[in-house]
Coordinates of C-alpha atoms in Angstrom, one line a residue:
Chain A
X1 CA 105.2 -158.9 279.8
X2 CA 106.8 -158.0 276.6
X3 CA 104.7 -155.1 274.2
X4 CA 103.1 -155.6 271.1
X5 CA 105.1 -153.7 268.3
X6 CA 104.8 -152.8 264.8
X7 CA 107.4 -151.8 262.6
X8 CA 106.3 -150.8 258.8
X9 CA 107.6 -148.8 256.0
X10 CA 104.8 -146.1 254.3
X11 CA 105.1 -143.4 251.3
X12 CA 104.1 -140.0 252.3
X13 CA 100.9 -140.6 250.5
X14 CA 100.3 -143.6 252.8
X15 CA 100.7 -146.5 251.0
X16 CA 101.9 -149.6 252.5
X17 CA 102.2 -151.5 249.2
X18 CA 101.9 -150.2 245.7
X19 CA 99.1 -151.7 243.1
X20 CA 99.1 -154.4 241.1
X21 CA 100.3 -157.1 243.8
X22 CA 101.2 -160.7 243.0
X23 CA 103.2 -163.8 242.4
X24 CA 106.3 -161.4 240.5
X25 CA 105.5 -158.2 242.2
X26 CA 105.1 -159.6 245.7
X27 CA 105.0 -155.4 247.1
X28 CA 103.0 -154.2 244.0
X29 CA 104.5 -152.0 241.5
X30 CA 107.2 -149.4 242.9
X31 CA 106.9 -150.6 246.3
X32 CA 110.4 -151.6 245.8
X33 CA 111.2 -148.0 246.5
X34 CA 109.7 -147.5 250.2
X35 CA 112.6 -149.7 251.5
X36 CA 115.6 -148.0 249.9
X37 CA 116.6 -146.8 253.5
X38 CA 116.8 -150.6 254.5
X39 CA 119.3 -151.3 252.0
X40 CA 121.2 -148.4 250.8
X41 CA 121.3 -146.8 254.5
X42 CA 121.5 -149.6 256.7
X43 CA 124.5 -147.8 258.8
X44 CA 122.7 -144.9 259.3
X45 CA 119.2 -146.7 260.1
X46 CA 121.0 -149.5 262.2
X47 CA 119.1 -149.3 265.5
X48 CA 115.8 -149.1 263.3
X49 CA 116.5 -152.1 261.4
X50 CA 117.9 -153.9 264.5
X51 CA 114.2 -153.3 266.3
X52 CA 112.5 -154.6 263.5
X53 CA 113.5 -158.6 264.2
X54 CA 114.1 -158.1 268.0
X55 CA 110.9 -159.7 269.0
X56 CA 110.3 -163.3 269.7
X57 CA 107.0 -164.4 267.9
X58 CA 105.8 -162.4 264.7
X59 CA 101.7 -162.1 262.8
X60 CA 101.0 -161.7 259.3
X61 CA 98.3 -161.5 257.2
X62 CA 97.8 -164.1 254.6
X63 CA 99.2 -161.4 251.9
X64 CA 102.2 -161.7 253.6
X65 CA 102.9 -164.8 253.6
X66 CA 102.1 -166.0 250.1
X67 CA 100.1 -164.6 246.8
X68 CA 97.5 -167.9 246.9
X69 CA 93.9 -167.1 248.0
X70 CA 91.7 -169.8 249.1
X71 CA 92.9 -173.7 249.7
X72 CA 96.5 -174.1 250.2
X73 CA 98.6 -174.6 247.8
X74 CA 100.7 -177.1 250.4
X75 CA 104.3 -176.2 248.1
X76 CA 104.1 -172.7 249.5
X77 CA 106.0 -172.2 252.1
X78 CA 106.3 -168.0 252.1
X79 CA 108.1 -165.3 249.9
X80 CA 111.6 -166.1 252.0
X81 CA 113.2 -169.3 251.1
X82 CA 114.5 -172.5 253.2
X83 CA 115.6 -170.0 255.7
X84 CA 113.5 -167.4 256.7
X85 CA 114.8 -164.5 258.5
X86 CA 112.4 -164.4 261.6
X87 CA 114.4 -167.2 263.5
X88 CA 111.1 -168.0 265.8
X89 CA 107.1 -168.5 265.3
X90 CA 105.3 -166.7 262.7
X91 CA 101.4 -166.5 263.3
X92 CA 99.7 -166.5 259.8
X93 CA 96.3 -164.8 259.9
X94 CA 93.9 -167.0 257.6
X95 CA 90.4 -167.9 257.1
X96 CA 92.2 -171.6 255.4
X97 CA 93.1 -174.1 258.0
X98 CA 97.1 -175.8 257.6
X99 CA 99.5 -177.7 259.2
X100 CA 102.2 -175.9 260.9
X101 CA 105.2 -175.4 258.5
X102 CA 109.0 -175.7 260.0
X103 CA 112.3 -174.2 258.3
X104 CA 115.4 -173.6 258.8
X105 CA 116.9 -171.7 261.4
X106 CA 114.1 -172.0 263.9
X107 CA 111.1 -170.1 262.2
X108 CA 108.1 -171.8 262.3
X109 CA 104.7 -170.5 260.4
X110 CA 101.7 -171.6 262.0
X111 CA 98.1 -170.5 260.8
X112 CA 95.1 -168.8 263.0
X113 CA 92.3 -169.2 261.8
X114 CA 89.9 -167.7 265.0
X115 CA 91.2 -164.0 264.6
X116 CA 93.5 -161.3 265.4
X117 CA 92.9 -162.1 269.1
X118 CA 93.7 -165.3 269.2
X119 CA 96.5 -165.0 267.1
X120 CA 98.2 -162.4 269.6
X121 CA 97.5 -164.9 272.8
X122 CA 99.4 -167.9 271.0
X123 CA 102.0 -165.3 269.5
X124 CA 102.6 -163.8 273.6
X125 CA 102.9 -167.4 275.0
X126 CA 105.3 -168.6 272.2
X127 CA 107.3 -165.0 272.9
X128 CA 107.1 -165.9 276.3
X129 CA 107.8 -162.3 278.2
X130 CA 109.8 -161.0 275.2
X131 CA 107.9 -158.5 272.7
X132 CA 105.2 -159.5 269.3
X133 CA 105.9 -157.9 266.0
X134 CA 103.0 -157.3 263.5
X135 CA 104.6 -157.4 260.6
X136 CA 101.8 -156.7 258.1
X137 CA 100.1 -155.9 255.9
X138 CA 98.1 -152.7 255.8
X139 CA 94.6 -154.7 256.2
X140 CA 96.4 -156.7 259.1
X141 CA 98.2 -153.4 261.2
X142 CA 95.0 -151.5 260.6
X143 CA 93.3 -154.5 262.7
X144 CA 95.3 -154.4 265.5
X145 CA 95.6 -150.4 265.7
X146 CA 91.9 -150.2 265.2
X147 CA 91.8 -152.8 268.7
X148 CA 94.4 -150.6 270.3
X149 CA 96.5 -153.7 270.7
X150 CA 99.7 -152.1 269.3
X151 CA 101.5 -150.6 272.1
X152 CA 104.6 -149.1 269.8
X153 CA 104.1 -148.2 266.0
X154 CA 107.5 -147.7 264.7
X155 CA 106.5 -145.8 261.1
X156 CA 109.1 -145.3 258.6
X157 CA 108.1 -142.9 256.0
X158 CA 109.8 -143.1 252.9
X159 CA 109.8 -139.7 250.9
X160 CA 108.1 -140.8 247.5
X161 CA 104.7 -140.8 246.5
X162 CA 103.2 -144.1 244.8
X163 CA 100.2 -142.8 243.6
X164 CA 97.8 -146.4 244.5
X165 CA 98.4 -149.5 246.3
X166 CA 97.3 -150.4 250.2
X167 CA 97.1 -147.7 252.7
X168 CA 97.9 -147.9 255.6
X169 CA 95.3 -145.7 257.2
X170 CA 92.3 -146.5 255.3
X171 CA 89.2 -145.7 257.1
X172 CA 90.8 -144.9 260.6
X173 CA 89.4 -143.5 263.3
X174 CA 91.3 -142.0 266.0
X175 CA 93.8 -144.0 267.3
X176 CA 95.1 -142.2 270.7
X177 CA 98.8 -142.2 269.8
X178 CA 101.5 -140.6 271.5
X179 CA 104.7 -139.9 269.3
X180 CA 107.6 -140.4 271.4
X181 CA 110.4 -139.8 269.1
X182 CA 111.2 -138.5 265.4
X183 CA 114.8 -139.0 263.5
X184 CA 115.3 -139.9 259.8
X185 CA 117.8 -139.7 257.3
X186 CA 117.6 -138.7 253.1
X187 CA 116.0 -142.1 252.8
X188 CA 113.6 -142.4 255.7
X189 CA 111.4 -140.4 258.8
X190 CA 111.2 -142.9 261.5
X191 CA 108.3 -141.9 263.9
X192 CA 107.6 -143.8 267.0
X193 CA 104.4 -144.0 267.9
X194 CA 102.7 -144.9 271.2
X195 CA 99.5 -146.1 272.4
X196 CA 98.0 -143.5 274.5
X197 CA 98.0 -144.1 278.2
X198 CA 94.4 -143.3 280.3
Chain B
X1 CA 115.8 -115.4 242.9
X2 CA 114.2 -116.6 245.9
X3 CA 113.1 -119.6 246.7
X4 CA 109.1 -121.2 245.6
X5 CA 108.6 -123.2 249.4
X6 CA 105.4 -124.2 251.2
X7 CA 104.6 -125.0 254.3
X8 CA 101.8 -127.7 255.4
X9 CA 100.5 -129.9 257.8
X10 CA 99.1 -133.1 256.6
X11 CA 97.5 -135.9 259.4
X12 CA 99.5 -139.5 259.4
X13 CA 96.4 -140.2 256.7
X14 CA 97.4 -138.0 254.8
X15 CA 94.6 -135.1 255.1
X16 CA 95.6 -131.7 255.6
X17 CA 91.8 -130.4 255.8
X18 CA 89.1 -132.4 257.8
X19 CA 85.3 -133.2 256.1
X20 CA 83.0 -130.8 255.9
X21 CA 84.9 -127.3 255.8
X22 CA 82.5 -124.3 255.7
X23 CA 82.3 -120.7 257.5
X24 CA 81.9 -121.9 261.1
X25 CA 84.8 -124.9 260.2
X26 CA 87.3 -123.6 257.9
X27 CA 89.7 -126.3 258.7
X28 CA 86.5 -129.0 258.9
X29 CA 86.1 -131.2 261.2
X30 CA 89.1 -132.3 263.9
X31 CA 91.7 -130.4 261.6
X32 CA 92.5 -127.9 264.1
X33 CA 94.3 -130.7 265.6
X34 CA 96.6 -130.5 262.7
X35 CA 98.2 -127.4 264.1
X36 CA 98.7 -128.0 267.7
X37 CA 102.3 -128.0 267.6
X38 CA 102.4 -124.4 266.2
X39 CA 100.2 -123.2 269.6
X40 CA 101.0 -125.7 272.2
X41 CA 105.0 -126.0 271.4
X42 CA 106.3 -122.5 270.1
X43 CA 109.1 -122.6 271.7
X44 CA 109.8 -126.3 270.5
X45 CA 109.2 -125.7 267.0
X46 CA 110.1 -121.9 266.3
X47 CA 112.9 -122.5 264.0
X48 CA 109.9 -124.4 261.6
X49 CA 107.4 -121.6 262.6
X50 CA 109.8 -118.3 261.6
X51 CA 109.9 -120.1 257.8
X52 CA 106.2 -120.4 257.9
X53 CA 106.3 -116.4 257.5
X54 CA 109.8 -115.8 256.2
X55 CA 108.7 -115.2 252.4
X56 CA 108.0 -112.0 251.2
X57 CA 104.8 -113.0 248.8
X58 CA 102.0 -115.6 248.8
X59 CA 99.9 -117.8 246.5
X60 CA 96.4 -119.5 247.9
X61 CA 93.6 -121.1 246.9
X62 CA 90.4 -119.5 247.2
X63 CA 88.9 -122.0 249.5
X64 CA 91.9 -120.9 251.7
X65 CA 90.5 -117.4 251.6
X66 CA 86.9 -117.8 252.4
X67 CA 84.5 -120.2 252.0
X68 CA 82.2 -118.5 249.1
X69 CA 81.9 -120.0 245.5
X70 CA 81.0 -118.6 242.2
X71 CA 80.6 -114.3 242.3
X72 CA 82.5 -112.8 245.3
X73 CA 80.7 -111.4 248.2
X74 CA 82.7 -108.3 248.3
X75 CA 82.1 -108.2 251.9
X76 CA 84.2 -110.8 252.7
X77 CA 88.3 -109.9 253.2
X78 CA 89.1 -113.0 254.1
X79 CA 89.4 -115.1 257.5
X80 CA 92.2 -113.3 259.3
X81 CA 90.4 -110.2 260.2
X82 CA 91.3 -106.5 259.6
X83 CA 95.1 -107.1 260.1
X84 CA 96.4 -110.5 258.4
X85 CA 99.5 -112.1 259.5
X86 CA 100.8 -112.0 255.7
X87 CA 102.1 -108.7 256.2
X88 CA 102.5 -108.6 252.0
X89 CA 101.4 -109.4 248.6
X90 CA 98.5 -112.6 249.0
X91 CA 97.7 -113.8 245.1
X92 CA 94.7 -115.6 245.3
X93 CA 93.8 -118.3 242.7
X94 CA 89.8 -117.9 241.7
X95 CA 88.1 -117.9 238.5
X96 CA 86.1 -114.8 239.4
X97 CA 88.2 -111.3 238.5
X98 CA 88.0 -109.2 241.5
X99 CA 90.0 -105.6 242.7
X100 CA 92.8 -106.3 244.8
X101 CA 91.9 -105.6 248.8
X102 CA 94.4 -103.7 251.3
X103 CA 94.4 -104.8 254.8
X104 CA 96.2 -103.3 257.5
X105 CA 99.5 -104.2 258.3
X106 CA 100.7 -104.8 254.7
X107 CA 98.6 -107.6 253.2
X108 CA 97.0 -107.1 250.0
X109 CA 95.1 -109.6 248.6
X110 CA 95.2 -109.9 244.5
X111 CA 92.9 -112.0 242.7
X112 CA 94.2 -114.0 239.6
X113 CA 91.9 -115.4 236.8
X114 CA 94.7 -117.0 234.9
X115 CA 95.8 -120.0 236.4
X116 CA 99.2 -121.3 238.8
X117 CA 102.0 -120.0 236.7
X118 CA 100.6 -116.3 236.0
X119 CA 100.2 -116.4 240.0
X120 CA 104.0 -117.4 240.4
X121 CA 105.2 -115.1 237.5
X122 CA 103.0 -112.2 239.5
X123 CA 104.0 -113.3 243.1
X124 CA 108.2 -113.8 241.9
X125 CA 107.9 -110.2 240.9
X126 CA 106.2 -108.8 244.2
X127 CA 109.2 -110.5 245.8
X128 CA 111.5 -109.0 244.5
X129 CA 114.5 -111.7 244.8
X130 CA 112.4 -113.5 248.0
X131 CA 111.2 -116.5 248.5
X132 CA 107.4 -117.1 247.3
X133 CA 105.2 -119.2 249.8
X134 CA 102.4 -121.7 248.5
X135 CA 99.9 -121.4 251.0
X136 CA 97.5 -124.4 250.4
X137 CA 94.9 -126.0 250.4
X138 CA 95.3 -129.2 249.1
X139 CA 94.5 -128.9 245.9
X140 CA 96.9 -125.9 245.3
X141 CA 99.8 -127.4 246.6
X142 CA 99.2 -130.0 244.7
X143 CA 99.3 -128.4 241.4
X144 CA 102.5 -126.7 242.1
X145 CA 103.9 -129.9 243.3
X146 CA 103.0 -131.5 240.1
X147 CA 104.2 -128.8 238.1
X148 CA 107.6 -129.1 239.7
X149 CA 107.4 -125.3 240.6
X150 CA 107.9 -126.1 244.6
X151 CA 111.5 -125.5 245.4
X152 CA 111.0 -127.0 249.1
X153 CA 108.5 -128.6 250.8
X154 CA 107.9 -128.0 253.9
X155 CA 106.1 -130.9 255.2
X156 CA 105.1 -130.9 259.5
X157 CA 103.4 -134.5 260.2
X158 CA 100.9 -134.4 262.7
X159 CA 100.6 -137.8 264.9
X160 CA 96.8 -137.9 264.4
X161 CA 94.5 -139.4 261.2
X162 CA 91.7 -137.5 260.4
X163 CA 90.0 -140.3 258.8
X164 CA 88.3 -138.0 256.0
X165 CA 88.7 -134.6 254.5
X166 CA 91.4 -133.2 251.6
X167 CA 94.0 -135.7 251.0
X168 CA 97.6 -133.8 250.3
X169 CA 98.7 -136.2 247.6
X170 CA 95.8 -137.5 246.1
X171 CA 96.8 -139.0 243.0
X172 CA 99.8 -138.0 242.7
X173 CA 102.2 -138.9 240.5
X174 CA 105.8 -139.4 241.0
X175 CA 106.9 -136.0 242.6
X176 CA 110.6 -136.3 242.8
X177 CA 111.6 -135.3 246.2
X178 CA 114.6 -135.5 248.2
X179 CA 114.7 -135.4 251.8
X180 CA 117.2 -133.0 253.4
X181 CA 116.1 -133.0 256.9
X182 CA 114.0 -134.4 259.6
X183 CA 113.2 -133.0 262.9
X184 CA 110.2 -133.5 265.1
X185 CA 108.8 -132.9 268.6
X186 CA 106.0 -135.0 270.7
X187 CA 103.5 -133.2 268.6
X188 CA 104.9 -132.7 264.7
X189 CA 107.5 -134.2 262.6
X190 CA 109.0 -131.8 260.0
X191 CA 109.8 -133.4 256.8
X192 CA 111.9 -131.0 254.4
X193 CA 111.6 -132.1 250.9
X194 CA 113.5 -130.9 247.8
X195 CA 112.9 -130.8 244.6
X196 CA 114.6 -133.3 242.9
X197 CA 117.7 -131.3 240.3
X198 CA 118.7 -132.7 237.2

């Protein structure tokens, strides 16, 4: 069976996503910054950016998929255009029931609405034997690591400070993980993280 | 001139103290997890660990020196016992004036009164061309860090949260730091930071 991963970008004063979130500032304000090493570095980070879309069925929170709270607004279809780049199912997290939404180039959003559970069973069957990504955001990740249903947390920490936003580790208690690796670059720690065997 | 470095260990949340420090938990409560690598993995990490010690004068707060507020109880000398591992001048940031204190083995501790940059001015001078350490806690480290007065930044991730306790960067602003190196071993990930020039 394939693992359930996690790949997601914090400052080193844990924030996820800076304040002040919305429609034109879908990251919040300076957020911008934690994913320098994504763009500026992506030959020195290759095998870290090539983890982050090699599974085969992805969850996200609401946040993630659109500013709206509430009913849908049914012209939404996500922050990525006609052509999103996760090429397979995408298992939005809501409390809003919708129609399953299909783009181009084989990614396909479909909405939970009976929890993080549930969500990761229909995300494993569409994955069929290949790995689940929780892609975020904080509140989301926190869910699952609280659970212990994450089996690899890959955490790139970015070397700024935001100051406010969404942390990542609000509130946690111990999560009994393993790191099993460290590298990095001017841009960028990557720590891999694993859930703790026993 | 030597360098103005520090050395800390901050939890994946951030917290390089746990909740309620006091005399029988200096560290409070689950910290001393913080510092496995230092006594589980010396051999790992003994390039990071001879820098811990390499400076030839030290700044700390006053929490980091015992766990008394307000007048001094002039019994107390601190909690490394009758021979600290300083082995040289230890200024001590307080608002109470007290006579400097002479351990064995070379540590003296000196009490300042008048604030973070007569401590640095004081400590440069007992150096005499080495580098200064910042000690902690959290709240000292933090001021020099946002008075730009940290030359490097010596920052050892543990792979734990703590949940509660002293947060490293609480509120802070943008800090300016470049990151010059990462290393890391199953129990630490050491972050060096650099001040930012220009």
């Amino acid at each position: 069976m394939g693992e359930v991963t996690c790949d997601i970008t914090m400052s080193l004063d844990g924030f996820v996503a800076g304040p002040d979130q919305g429609l034109a500032d879908p990251l919040g304000r300076g957020a911008e910054r934690l994913h320098r090493w994504m763009f500026e570095e992506p030959e020195a980070n290759a095998e870290a950016i090539e983890k982050i879309t090699s599974a085969r069925a992805y969850i996200m929170g609401r946040n993630m998929f659109g500013p709206g709270r509430g009913a849908w607004d049914l012209e939404w279809n996500g922050w990525w255009g006609e052509e999103p780049p996760y090429h397979a199912p995408v298992f939005v997290l809501t409390h809003h029931p919708r129609d399953s939404v299909t783009m181009k180039g084989g990614t396909t959003f479909e909405f939970v609405t009976d929890g993080i559970e549930a969500a990761l069973a229909r995300a494993r069957e569409a994955a069929d034997g290949a790995d689940v990504a929780i892609c975020g955001g904080a509140s989301t990740v926190g869910q699952y690591l609280a659970a212990g249903l994450i089996d690899e947390l890959r955490l790139h920490v970015a070397p700024i400070t935001l100051g406010a936003g969404e942390r990542l580790f609000e509130g946690a208690g111990d999560l009994r993980l393993e790191q099993t690796a460290v590298s990095g670059t001017g841009l960028v720690s990557h720590l891999t993280l694993r859930r703790a065997r026993g």
